[in-house]
């Protein structure tokens, strides 16, 4: 007791430090009492954490020190580091990333280490144990920390399409395909349409979560002696992914020799004119209520869409079917999907068949996990609205590019390859260029807006340091 009064008198002699400290304590209490009204709940929480740490420092500075304990000074120093670490952990608002910042490496937060202290894991334990006295003690349960590899494999099992969709949707789509084929043959017997067939990720085993769309391919059979291909790179659009189909030898074979001459605009087979003709056919000529009643579903053509699209509603599933007129010439697969604008004679080159074939071929040669990685990434893009346009073809081409440099695609290396794909996507988005695997002149990002590229790059850039966030 005598030592206590002696110490208190010493503090009073030091310029009234005790009264100043008591005053600071009162100020802190007033701040904490009004912080929630002024700063809100989150701001008050931040202020409370910082105030708690400062008050601890003041209490230790004013409390008597046991001069006989040689470890007292070291203990006080360690507690001060813990309080400073407590202040440093207060949350800060995230800084919005810019497109030019995507190449900067992410730095994980480093905790300060006390000299002679154990590594980071032990230091984390010391921070957790430094809870304020009187705080309610919560019984902690053992943590089960999964690796990225384990999380990816677990996540892949959740991507399976419901069995009812896997079995019912192809059957329903083939029935509609047959009805449409019969109608086209009766309506346009002079046009040599090929046999309609289905296409899409569901049939190739790459669909995830839900099979709510499928493609219906309508072959347009051309006489190669009357038609030739011109690359879009040699036209005014300067885009190598588009092609023009030109009518040739009109001097020897005048218009009318080919049944497709009725769709010519300026000596070129017009994808827009053909699509408009089929659109009117789908909307006004086909009795879809009767076909739907026969198949046990409701079928409605989408009138406002530029695409040839049907909406199908069944008791158990809902399905969107998109019809694509397709021309196959000289190893090219061309779809009647003209770009927006005044040019209406362009045909879009599709690499989907080559993409799927190449990925499966590579996996078969080395028992790789490329298809598994692709399915997971497609699931991520489907669940993240900002990444919708990145799924499918762009992700597939990145995986194909990596297959030329990364040879280990075994399932045990799935986490490494997944991380590497994210890094490659970010690098491509930063440049705004993703070369096609089959034609390096083609930029698969050419049809994306700059705002879309920035948003996708920002999401993936943040995920590089913590890819698990994409799996939630």
Short mmCIF file of C-alpha atoms in Angstrom, two decimals:
data_model
loop_
_atom_site.label_atom_id
_atom_site.label_comp_id
_atom_site.label_asym_id
_atom_site.label_seq_id
_atom_site.Cartn_x
_atom_site.Cartn_y
_atom_site.Cartn_z
CA UNK A 1 0.00 0.00 0.00
CA UNK A 2 2.83 2.38 0.81
CA UNK A 3 4.41 1.65 -2.55
CA UNK A 4 1.10 2.42 -4.28
CA UNK A 5 0.79 5.88 -2.63
CA UNK A 6 4.46 6.54 -3.32
CA UNK A 7 3.95 5.72 -6.99
CA UNK A 8 0.78 7.84 -7.12
CA UNK A 9 2.61 10.77 -5.53
CA UNK A 10 5.37 10.37 -8.13
CA UNK A 11 2.78 10.64 -10.92
CA UNK A 12 1.30 13.75 -9.33
CA UNK A 13 4.74 15.32 -9.17
CA UNK A 14 5.25 14.66 -12.90
CA UNK A 15 3.09 17.59 -13.98
CA UNK A 16 -0.27 16.13 -12.93
CA UNK A 17 -0.06 13.23 -15.39
CA UNK A 18 -2.61 11.21 -13.44
CA UNK A 19 -5.29 13.86 -13.78
CA UNK A 20 -4.56 14.22 -17.48
CA UNK A 21 -4.95 10.47 -17.95
CA UNK A 22 -8.21 10.49 -16.01
CA UNK A 23 -9.39 13.26 -18.30
CA UNK A 24 -8.44 11.29 -21.41
CA UNK A 25 -10.38 8.32 -20.08
CA UNK A 26 -13.45 10.50 -19.72
CA UNK A 27 -13.02 11.79 -23.26
CA UNK A 28 -12.78 8.23 -24.59
CA UNK A 29 -15.94 7.26 -22.75
CA UNK A 30 -17.81 10.23 -24.26
CA UNK A 31 -16.51 9.39 -27.76
CA UNK A 32 -17.58 5.78 -27.45
CA UNK A 33 -20.98 6.75 -26.13
CA UNK A 34 -21.69 9.01 -29.12
CA UNK A 35 -19.72 7.16 -31.83
CA UNK A 36 -22.62 5.05 -32.93
CA UNK A 37 -24.79 8.11 -33.51
CA UNK A 38 -22.10 9.97 -35.46
CA UNK A 39 -20.15 7.25 -37.26
CA UNK A 40 -22.66 4.43 -37.57
CA UNK A 41 -22.24 0.85 -36.43
CA UNK A 42 -19.17 0.02 -38.50
CA UNK A 43 -17.42 3.30 -37.67
CA UNK A 44 -18.13 2.84 -33.99
CA UNK A 45 -16.64 -0.64 -34.09
CA UNK A 46 -13.44 0.68 -35.64
CA UNK A 47 -13.19 3.50 -33.08
CA UNK A 48 -13.83 1.07 -30.21
CA UNK A 49 -11.00 -1.20 -31.28
CA UNK A 50 -8.55 1.67 -31.60
CA UNK A 51 -9.67 3.23 -28.29
CA UNK A 52 -9.29 -0.08 -26.47
CA UNK A 53 -5.72 -0.42 -27.67
CA UNK A 54 -4.80 3.18 -26.70
CA UNK A 55 -6.32 2.79 -23.24
CA UNK A 56 -4.26 -0.34 -22.68
CA UNK A 57 -1.10 1.53 -23.56
CA UNK A 58 -2.01 4.34 -21.14
CA UNK A 59 -2.87 1.88 -18.34
CA UNK A 60 0.47 0.14 -18.70
CA UNK A 61 2.31 3.45 -18.77
CA UNK A 62 0.68 4.56 -15.51
CA UNK A 63 0.62 1.24 -13.66
CA UNK A 64 3.47 0.31 -11.25
CA UNK A 65 6.15 -1.93 -12.67
CA UNK A 66 7.55 -4.76 -10.65
CA UNK A 67 11.24 -3.93 -10.53
CA UNK A 68 12.03 -7.39 -9.25
CA UNK A 69 10.57 -9.10 -12.32
CA UNK A 70 13.18 -9.16 -15.14
CA UNK A 71 10.53 -10.23 -17.67
CA UNK A 72 8.20 -7.33 -16.98
CA UNK A 73 9.78 -5.03 -19.55
CA UNK A 74 9.79 -7.67 -22.27
CA UNK A 75 6.16 -8.59 -21.47
CA UNK A 76 5.07 -4.94 -21.70
CA UNK A 77 6.77 -4.65 -25.08
CA UNK A 78 5.02 -7.75 -26.43
CA UNK A 79 1.62 -6.49 -25.26
CA UNK A 80 2.27 -3.15 -26.97
CA UNK A 81 3.02 -4.96 -30.31
CA UNK A 82 -0.23 -6.86 -29.88
CA UNK A 83 -2.18 -3.65 -29.38
CA UNK A 84 -0.55 -2.03 -32.40
CA UNK A 85 -1.43 -5.09 -34.44
CA UNK A 86 -4.98 -4.77 -33.16
CA UNK A 87 -5.11 -1.19 -34.45
CA UNK A 88 -3.65 -2.23 -37.82
CA UNK A 89 -6.37 -4.82 -38.34
CA UNK A 90 -9.15 -2.23 -38.41
CA UNK A 91 -10.93 -2.52 -41.78
CA UNK A 92 -10.28 0.01 -44.51
CA UNK A 93 -12.54 0.72 -47.50
CA UNK A 94 -11.27 -1.12 -50.59
CA UNK A 95 -9.53 0.98 -53.17
CA UNK A 96 -11.15 0.75 -56.61
CA UNK A 97 -8.77 -0.86 -59.04
CA UNK A 98 -7.99 0.70 -62.34
CA UNK A 99 -7.38 -1.22 -65.52
CA UNK A 100 -3.70 -0.18 -65.59
CA UNK A 101 -3.22 -1.49 -62.03
CA UNK A 102 -4.13 -5.08 -62.91
CA UNK A 103 -0.50 -6.05 -63.56
CA UNK A 104 0.67 -4.98 -60.09
CA UNK A 105 1.28 -7.97 -57.75
CA UNK A 106 -1.03 -8.49 -54.83
CA UNK A 107 0.68 -8.26 -51.43
CA UNK A 108 -0.62 -10.33 -48.57
CA UNK A 109 -0.76 -8.47 -45.24
CA UNK A 110 2.34 -9.02 -43.13
CA UNK A 111 1.99 -9.07 -39.35
CA UNK A 112 4.79 -7.47 -37.31
CA UNK A 113 6.95 -9.97 -35.47
CA UNK A 114 8.35 -9.37 -32.02
CA UNK A 115 12.09 -10.12 -31.80
CA UNK A 116 12.52 -13.71 -30.72
CA UNK A 117 8.86 -14.51 -31.35
CA UNK A 118 7.61 -17.57 -33.24
CA UNK A 119 6.56 -17.41 -36.93
CA UNK A 120 3.32 -15.94 -38.18
CA UNK A 121 1.05 -18.80 -37.08
CA UNK A 122 2.15 -18.50 -33.43
CA UNK A 123 1.84 -14.74 -33.57
CA UNK A 124 -1.71 -15.06 -34.82
CA UNK A 125 -2.50 -17.27 -31.84
CA UNK A 126 -1.12 -14.61 -29.46
CA UNK A 127 -3.37 -11.98 -31.01
CA UNK A 128 -6.41 -14.17 -30.68
CA UNK A 129 -5.63 -14.83 -27.00
CA UNK A 130 -5.31 -11.13 -26.19
CA UNK A 131 -9.06 -10.59 -25.82
CA UNK A 132 -10.08 -7.92 -23.26
CA UNK A 133 -10.90 -9.08 -19.76
CA UNK A 134 -14.55 -9.62 -19.14
CA UNK A 135 -15.33 -10.45 -22.77
CA UNK A 136 -17.60 -13.48 -23.22
CA UNK A 137 -15.58 -16.61 -23.88
CA UNK A 138 -16.73 -18.44 -27.01
CA UNK A 139 -15.85 -22.09 -27.22
CA UNK A 140 -13.95 -22.49 -30.47
CA UNK A 141 -14.47 -25.49 -32.72
CA UNK A 142 -11.59 -27.05 -34.64
CA UNK A 143 -11.07 -25.43 -38.06
CA UNK A 144 -11.10 -27.60 -41.15
CA UNK A 145 -8.96 -25.74 -43.67
CA UNK A 146 -9.32 -27.11 -47.18
CA UNK A 147 -6.74 -26.53 -49.84
CA UNK A 148 -7.68 -24.94 -53.15
CA UNK A 149 -7.34 -28.36 -54.77
CA UNK A 150 -9.89 -29.86 -52.38
CA UNK A 151 -12.26 -26.92 -52.80
CA UNK A 152 -12.13 -27.18 -56.59
CA UNK A 153 -12.89 -30.91 -56.54
CA UNK A 154 -15.72 -30.36 -54.07
CA UNK A 155 -17.10 -27.49 -56.13
CA UNK A 156 -17.03 -29.54 -59.34
CA UNK A 157 -19.42 -32.06 -57.79
CA UNK A 158 -21.98 -29.27 -57.33
CA UNK A 159 -21.99 -28.28 -61.01
CA UNK A 160 -23.88 -31.30 -62.28
CA UNK A 161 -26.97 -30.56 -64.37
CA UNK A 162 -30.16 -32.10 -62.91
CA UNK A 163 -30.79 -35.52 -64.40
CA UNK A 164 -34.27 -34.58 -65.58
CA UNK A 165 -32.77 -31.83 -67.75
CA UNK A 166 -30.05 -34.08 -69.12
CA UNK A 167 -32.58 -36.65 -70.31
CA UNK A 168 -35.63 -34.52 -71.18
CA UNK A 169 -34.13 -31.47 -72.91
CA UNK A 170 -32.30 -33.27 -75.77
CA UNK A 171 -35.39 -35.42 -76.39
CA UNK A 172 -37.66 -32.37 -76.47
CA UNK A 173 -35.27 -30.39 -78.69
CA UNK A 174 -34.96 -33.27 -81.19
CA UNK A 175 -38.74 -33.50 -81.45
CA UNK A 176 -38.95 -29.78 -82.24
CA UNK A 177 -36.06 -30.21 -84.68
CA UNK A 178 -37.98 -32.92 -86.57
CA UNK A 179 -41.13 -30.79 -86.80
CA UNK A 180 -39.17 -27.81 -88.10
CA UNK A 181 -37.31 -29.94 -90.63
CA UNK A 182 -40.57 -31.27 -92.07
CA UNK A 183 -42.02 -27.79 -92.32
CA UNK A 184 -38.97 -26.39 -94.15
CA UNK A 185 -39.05 -29.20 -96.70
CA UNK A 186 -42.73 -28.58 -97.43
CA UNK A 187 -42.40 -24.79 -97.46
CA UNK A 188 -39.12 -24.51 -99.44
CA UNK A 189 -38.68 -27.74 -101.38
CA UNK A 190 -36.32 -25.96 -103.80
CA UNK A 191 -33.85 -24.92 -101.08
CA UNK A 192 -31.28 -27.64 -100.28
CA UNK A 193 -31.29 -27.34 -96.50
CA UNK A 194 -29.27 -30.06 -94.82
CA UNK A 195 -30.44 -32.16 -91.93
CA UNK A 196 -30.97 -30.15 -88.76
CA UNK A 197 -28.85 -31.18 -85.78
CA UNK A 198 -28.38 -30.13 -82.15
CA UNK A 199 -25.28 -28.50 -80.71
CA UNK A 200 -24.23 -27.08 -77.37
CA UNK A 201 -22.36 -27.68 -74.14
CA UNK A 202 -25.05 -30.03 -72.78
CA UNK A 203 -24.44 -32.55 -75.54
CA UNK A 204 -20.65 -32.25 -75.13
CA UNK A 205 -20.67 -32.77 -71.35
CA UNK A 206 -19.50 -29.21 -70.62
CA UNK A 207 -22.79 -27.71 -69.45
CA UNK A 208 -23.02 -26.75 -65.76
CA UNK A 209 -25.68 -25.93 -63.16
CA UNK A 210 -28.65 -25.86 -65.55
CA UNK A 211 -29.32 -26.80 -69.17
CA UNK A 212 -31.59 -23.94 -70.18
CA UNK A 213 -30.36 -23.37 -73.73
CA UNK A 214 -29.41 -25.39 -76.77
CA UNK A 215 -28.44 -24.62 -80.38
CA UNK A 216 -30.22 -25.89 -83.46
CA UNK A 217 -27.99 -25.90 -86.54
CA UNK A 218 -29.57 -25.54 -90.00
CA UNK A 219 -27.04 -26.48 -92.76
CA UNK A 220 -27.12 -24.36 -95.93
CA UNK A 221 -25.74 -26.59 -98.70
CA UNK A 222 -23.87 -24.59 -101.39
CA UNK A 223 -22.40 -25.64 -104.71
CA UNK A 224 -18.69 -24.91 -104.28
CA UNK A 225 -18.40 -24.32 -108.03
CA UNK A 226 -20.72 -21.30 -107.75
CA UNK A 227 -19.54 -19.79 -104.47
CA UNK A 228 -16.21 -18.73 -102.94
CA UNK A 229 -15.08 -17.35 -99.60
CA UNK A 230 -13.57 -13.91 -98.98
CA UNK A 231 -11.97 -13.18 -95.60
CA UNK A 232 -13.43 -10.29 -93.62
CA UNK A 233 -9.87 -9.07 -93.20
CA UNK A 234 -9.93 -8.14 -96.90
CA UNK A 235 -13.20 -6.21 -96.62
CA UNK A 236 -14.17 -2.87 -95.11
CA UNK A 237 -14.81 -4.43 -91.69
CA UNK A 238 -11.15 -5.56 -91.36
CA UNK A 239 -12.17 -8.40 -89.05
CA UNK A 240 -10.69 -11.86 -89.81
CA UNK A 241 -13.40 -13.63 -87.81
CA UNK A 242 -16.03 -12.72 -90.42
CA UNK A 243 -16.28 -14.01 -93.98
CA UNK A 244 -18.22 -13.14 -97.12
CA UNK A 245 -19.68 -15.74 -99.50
CA UNK A 246 -19.40 -14.46 -103.07
CA UNK A 247 -21.36 -15.65 -106.10
CA UNK A 248 -18.86 -16.40 -108.88
CA UNK A 249 -18.94 -17.10 -112.64
CA UNK A 250 -22.14 -15.17 -113.24
CA UNK A 251 -21.13 -14.92 -116.91
CA UNK A 252 -21.29 -18.67 -117.38
CA UNK A 253 -23.83 -19.44 -114.65
CA UNK A 254 -26.26 -16.49 -114.47
CA UNK A 255 -28.48 -15.73 -111.50
CA UNK A 256 -31.01 -18.44 -110.96
CA UNK A 257 -28.59 -21.30 -111.47
CA UNK A 258 -28.23 -21.59 -107.70
CA UNK A 259 -31.34 -21.90 -105.51
CA UNK A 260 -29.66 -19.53 -103.05
CA UNK A 261 -29.43 -16.67 -105.56
CA UNK A 262 -32.67 -15.25 -104.13
CA UNK A 263 -30.70 -14.25 -101.01
CA UNK A 264 -27.93 -12.41 -102.89
CA UNK A 265 -27.18 -8.75 -102.10
CA UNK A 266 -24.47 -7.23 -104.28
CA UNK A 267 -23.19 -10.62 -105.49
CA UNK A 268 -22.82 -11.87 -101.90
CA UNK A 269 -24.98 -14.35 -100.03
CA UNK A 270 -26.61 -12.20 -97.37
CA UNK A 271 -26.80 -13.68 -93.91
CA UNK A 272 -29.23 -10.94 -92.89
CA UNK A 273 -31.71 -11.62 -95.71
CA UNK A 274 -31.66 -15.35 -95.00
CA UNK A 275 -32.13 -14.79 -91.26
CA UNK A 276 -34.99 -12.33 -91.85
CA UNK A 277 -36.76 -14.86 -94.09
CA UNK A 278 -36.43 -17.58 -91.45
CA UNK A 279 -37.50 -15.17 -88.71
CA UNK A 280 -40.76 -14.42 -90.52
CA UNK A 281 -41.23 -18.13 -91.04
CA UNK A 282 -40.80 -18.93 -87.34
CA UNK A 283 -43.04 -16.09 -86.20
CA UNK A 284 -45.90 -16.11 -88.70
CA UNK A 285 -45.97 -19.36 -90.67
CA UNK A 286 -45.51 -22.24 -88.25
CA UNK A 287 -48.39 -23.36 -86.03
CA UNK A 288 -46.39 -23.61 -82.81
CA UNK A 289 -49.45 -24.07 -80.52
CA UNK A 290 -50.37 -27.23 -82.43
CA UNK A 291 -46.77 -28.53 -82.34
CA UNK A 292 -46.50 -27.68 -78.66
CA UNK A 293 -49.75 -29.50 -77.89
CA UNK A 294 -48.45 -32.56 -79.72
CA UNK A 295 -45.21 -32.52 -77.71
CA UNK A 296 -46.79 -31.64 -74.36
CA UNK A 297 -45.23 -28.17 -74.04
CA UNK A 298 -45.74 -24.52 -75.00
CA UNK A 299 -43.54 -23.08 -77.77
CA UNK A 300 -43.28 -19.34 -78.44
CA UNK A 301 -41.03 -17.66 -81.03
CA UNK A 302 -39.23 -14.56 -79.71
CA UNK A 303 -40.46 -11.77 -81.97
CA UNK A 304 -38.28 -8.90 -80.75
CA UNK A 305 -34.95 -10.74 -80.88
CA UNK A 306 -32.53 -10.42 -83.80
CA UNK A 307 -31.73 -14.09 -83.24
CA UNK A 308 -33.89 -16.96 -84.41
CA UNK A 309 -35.03 -18.02 -80.97
CA UNK A 310 -37.77 -20.20 -79.52
CA UNK A 311 -38.88 -20.27 -75.88
CA UNK A 312 -40.11 -23.69 -74.72
CA UNK A 313 -41.99 -24.27 -71.45
CA UNK A 314 -42.55 -27.79 -70.22
CA UNK A 315 -44.03 -28.95 -66.93
CA UNK A 316 -40.56 -29.95 -65.75
CA UNK A 317 -38.14 -27.75 -67.70
CA UNK A 318 -37.84 -24.42 -69.50
CA UNK A 319 -35.66 -24.20 -72.57
CA UNK A 320 -34.37 -21.61 -75.04
CA UNK A 321 -33.58 -22.88 -78.56
CA UNK A 322 -31.56 -20.72 -80.96
CA UNK A 323 -31.56 -21.56 -84.66
CA UNK A 324 -28.36 -20.92 -86.63
CA UNK A 325 -28.12 -21.21 -90.43
CA UNK A 326 -24.63 -22.62 -91.00
CA UNK A 327 -22.40 -22.91 -94.07
CA UNK A 328 -19.46 -25.32 -94.14
CA UNK A 329 -16.89 -24.60 -96.86
CA UNK A 330 -13.14 -25.21 -97.05
CA UNK A 331 -12.84 -26.35 -93.43
CA UNK A 332 -14.70 -23.22 -92.26
CA UNK A 333 -17.85 -23.27 -90.16
CA UNK A 334 -19.75 -20.01 -90.81
CA UNK A 335 -22.84 -18.89 -88.91
CA UNK A 336 -25.45 -16.40 -90.11
CA UNK A 337 -24.67 -13.99 -87.25
CA UNK A 338 -23.87 -10.64 -88.89
CA UNK A 339 -22.47 -7.86 -86.70
CA UNK A 340 -24.60 -4.87 -85.84
CA UNK A 341 -24.35 -2.13 -88.43
CA UNK A 342 -24.90 -1.55 -92.12
CA UNK A 343 -22.88 -4.55 -93.34
CA UNK A 344 -25.37 -7.40 -93.84
CA UNK A 345 -23.42 -9.91 -95.93
CA UNK A 346 -21.01 -11.16 -93.25
CA UNK A 347 -20.88 -14.66 -91.78
CA UNK A 348 -19.25 -15.33 -88.40
CA UNK A 349 -16.65 -18.09 -88.20
CA UNK A 350 -17.35 -20.50 -85.35
CA UNK A 351 -14.62 -22.48 -83.60
CA UNK A 352 -16.86 -24.31 -81.16
CA UNK A 353 -16.57 -27.72 -82.81
CA UNK A 354 -12.79 -27.41 -83.09
CA UNK A 355 -12.50 -26.17 -79.48
CA UNK A 356 -14.36 -29.11 -77.96
CA UNK A 357 -12.61 -31.61 -80.22
CA UNK A 358 -9.15 -30.28 -79.34
CA UNK A 359 -9.77 -30.17 -75.57
CA UNK A 360 -11.06 -33.76 -75.55
CA UNK A 361 -8.18 -34.89 -77.74
CA UNK A 362 -5.59 -33.39 -75.38
CA UNK A 363 -7.26 -34.89 -72.30
CA UNK A 364 -7.37 -38.30 -73.95
CA UNK A 365 -3.65 -38.16 -74.76
CA UNK A 366 -2.43 -37.43 -71.20
CA UNK A 367 -5.45 -38.23 -68.98
CA UNK A 368 -5.68 -34.52 -68.24
CA UNK A 369 -8.22 -32.43 -66.34
CA UNK A 370 -8.77 -29.70 -68.96
CA UNK A 371 -12.46 -30.48 -69.31
CA UNK A 372 -12.87 -30.45 -65.52
CA UNK A 373 -11.08 -27.10 -65.29
CA UNK A 374 -13.24 -25.74 -68.13
CA UNK A 375 -16.45 -26.88 -66.46
CA UNK A 376 -15.47 -25.20 -63.18
CA UNK A 377 -14.58 -21.95 -64.94
CA UNK A 378 -17.81 -22.04 -66.96
CA UNK A 379 -19.69 -22.48 -63.69
CA UNK A 380 -17.87 -19.48 -62.20
CA UNK A 381 -18.71 -17.32 -65.23
CA UNK A 382 -22.33 -18.45 -65.12
CA UNK A 383 -22.73 -17.62 -61.42
CA UNK A 384 -20.96 -14.24 -61.67
CA UNK A 385 -23.07 -11.76 -63.70
CA UNK A 386 -20.03 -9.64 -64.55
CA UNK A 387 -18.25 -12.67 -66.06
CA UNK A 388 -21.06 -14.00 -68.27
CA UNK A 389 -19.41 -12.97 -71.55
CA UNK A 390 -16.12 -14.55 -70.51
CA UNK A 391 -17.48 -18.09 -70.30
CA UNK A 392 -17.35 -20.60 -73.12
CA UNK A 393 -15.06 -19.76 -76.00
CA UNK A 394 -12.62 -17.27 -74.34
CA UNK A 395 -11.91 -19.58 -71.39
CA UNK A 396 -11.50 -22.55 -73.74
CA UNK A 397 -8.94 -20.71 -75.86
CA UNK A 398 -6.93 -19.73 -72.76
CA UNK A 399 -6.81 -23.37 -71.67
CA UNK A 400 -5.69 -24.40 -75.16
CA UNK A 401 -2.94 -21.75 -75.15
CA UNK A 402 -1.74 -22.96 -71.73
CA UNK A 403 -1.70 -26.55 -72.95
CA UNK A 404 1.12 -25.59 -75.31
CA UNK A 405 3.30 -24.40 -72.41
CA UNK A 406 2.06 -26.27 -69.30
CA UNK A 407 2.45 -30.01 -69.79
CA UNK A 408 1.14 -31.22 -66.42
CA UNK A 409 -2.67 -31.32 -66.63
CA UNK A 410 -3.20 -34.23 -64.26
CA UNK A 411 -6.04 -33.89 -61.76
CA UNK A 412 -3.47 -33.47 -58.97
CA UNK A 413 -2.35 -30.21 -60.64
CA UNK A 414 -5.87 -28.81 -61.06
CA UNK A 415 -5.33 -26.01 -58.51
CA UNK A 416 -2.13 -24.83 -60.21
CA UNK A 417 -3.73 -24.83 -63.66
CA UNK A 418 -6.86 -23.07 -62.34
CA UNK A 419 -4.71 -20.33 -60.81
CA UNK A 420 -2.70 -20.04 -64.00
CA UNK A 421 -5.82 -19.65 -66.14
CA UNK A 422 -6.97 -16.77 -63.91
CA UNK A 423 -3.61 -15.05 -64.30
CA UNK A 424 -3.68 -15.46 -68.08
CA UNK A 425 -7.22 -14.08 -68.27
CA UNK A 426 -6.23 -11.02 -66.24
CA UNK A 427 -3.18 -10.42 -68.44
CA UNK A 428 -5.34 -10.67 -71.58
CA UNK A 429 -8.02 -8.38 -70.17
CA UNK A 430 -5.38 -5.83 -69.21
CA UNK A 431 -4.27 -5.69 -72.85
CA UNK A 432 -7.80 -6.05 -74.17
CA UNK A 433 -6.60 -8.81 -76.51
CA UNK A 434 -7.15 -12.58 -76.45
CA UNK A 435 -5.82 -14.20 -79.65
CA UNK A 436 -7.80 -17.13 -81.01
CA UNK A 437 -6.01 -20.46 -80.64
CA UNK A 438 -6.87 -21.37 -84.23
CA UNK A 439 -6.22 -17.96 -85.82
CA UNK A 440 -3.95 -15.54 -83.90
CA UNK A 441 -5.22 -12.64 -86.02
CA UNK A 442 -8.61 -12.90 -84.36
CA UNK A 443 -9.12 -11.03 -81.09
CA UNK A 444 -11.85 -12.75 -79.08
CA UNK A 445 -12.31 -9.59 -76.99
CA UNK A 446 -13.00 -7.37 -80.00
CA UNK A 447 -16.77 -7.36 -79.42
CA UNK A 448 -16.51 -6.46 -75.71
CA UNK A 449 -17.01 -2.94 -74.42
CA UNK A 450 -14.17 -1.31 -72.50
CA UNK A 451 -16.37 -1.08 -69.40
CA UNK A 452 -17.05 -4.83 -69.57
CA UNK A 453 -13.34 -5.59 -69.90
CA UNK A 454 -12.50 -3.38 -66.91
CA UNK A 455 -15.19 -4.96 -64.74
CA UNK A 456 -14.17 -8.53 -65.58
CA UNK A 457 -10.50 -7.69 -65.08
CA UNK A 458 -11.19 -6.17 -61.67
CA UNK A 459 -13.15 -9.22 -60.47
CA UNK A 460 -10.50 -11.70 -61.63
CA UNK A 461 -7.60 -9.54 -60.39
CA UNK A 462 -8.98 -9.64 -56.87
CA UNK A 463 -9.52 -13.40 -57.20
CA UNK A 464 -5.87 -14.13 -58.04
CA UNK A 465 -4.80 -13.76 -54.40
CA UNK A 466 -7.90 -15.61 -53.13
CA UNK A 467 -9.41 -17.78 -55.90
CA UNK A 468 -11.75 -19.43 -53.42
CA UNK A 469 -14.04 -16.38 -53.56
CA UNK A 470 -15.08 -17.41 -57.08
CA UNK A 471 -16.36 -20.76 -55.80
CA UNK A 472 -18.87 -19.35 -53.34
#
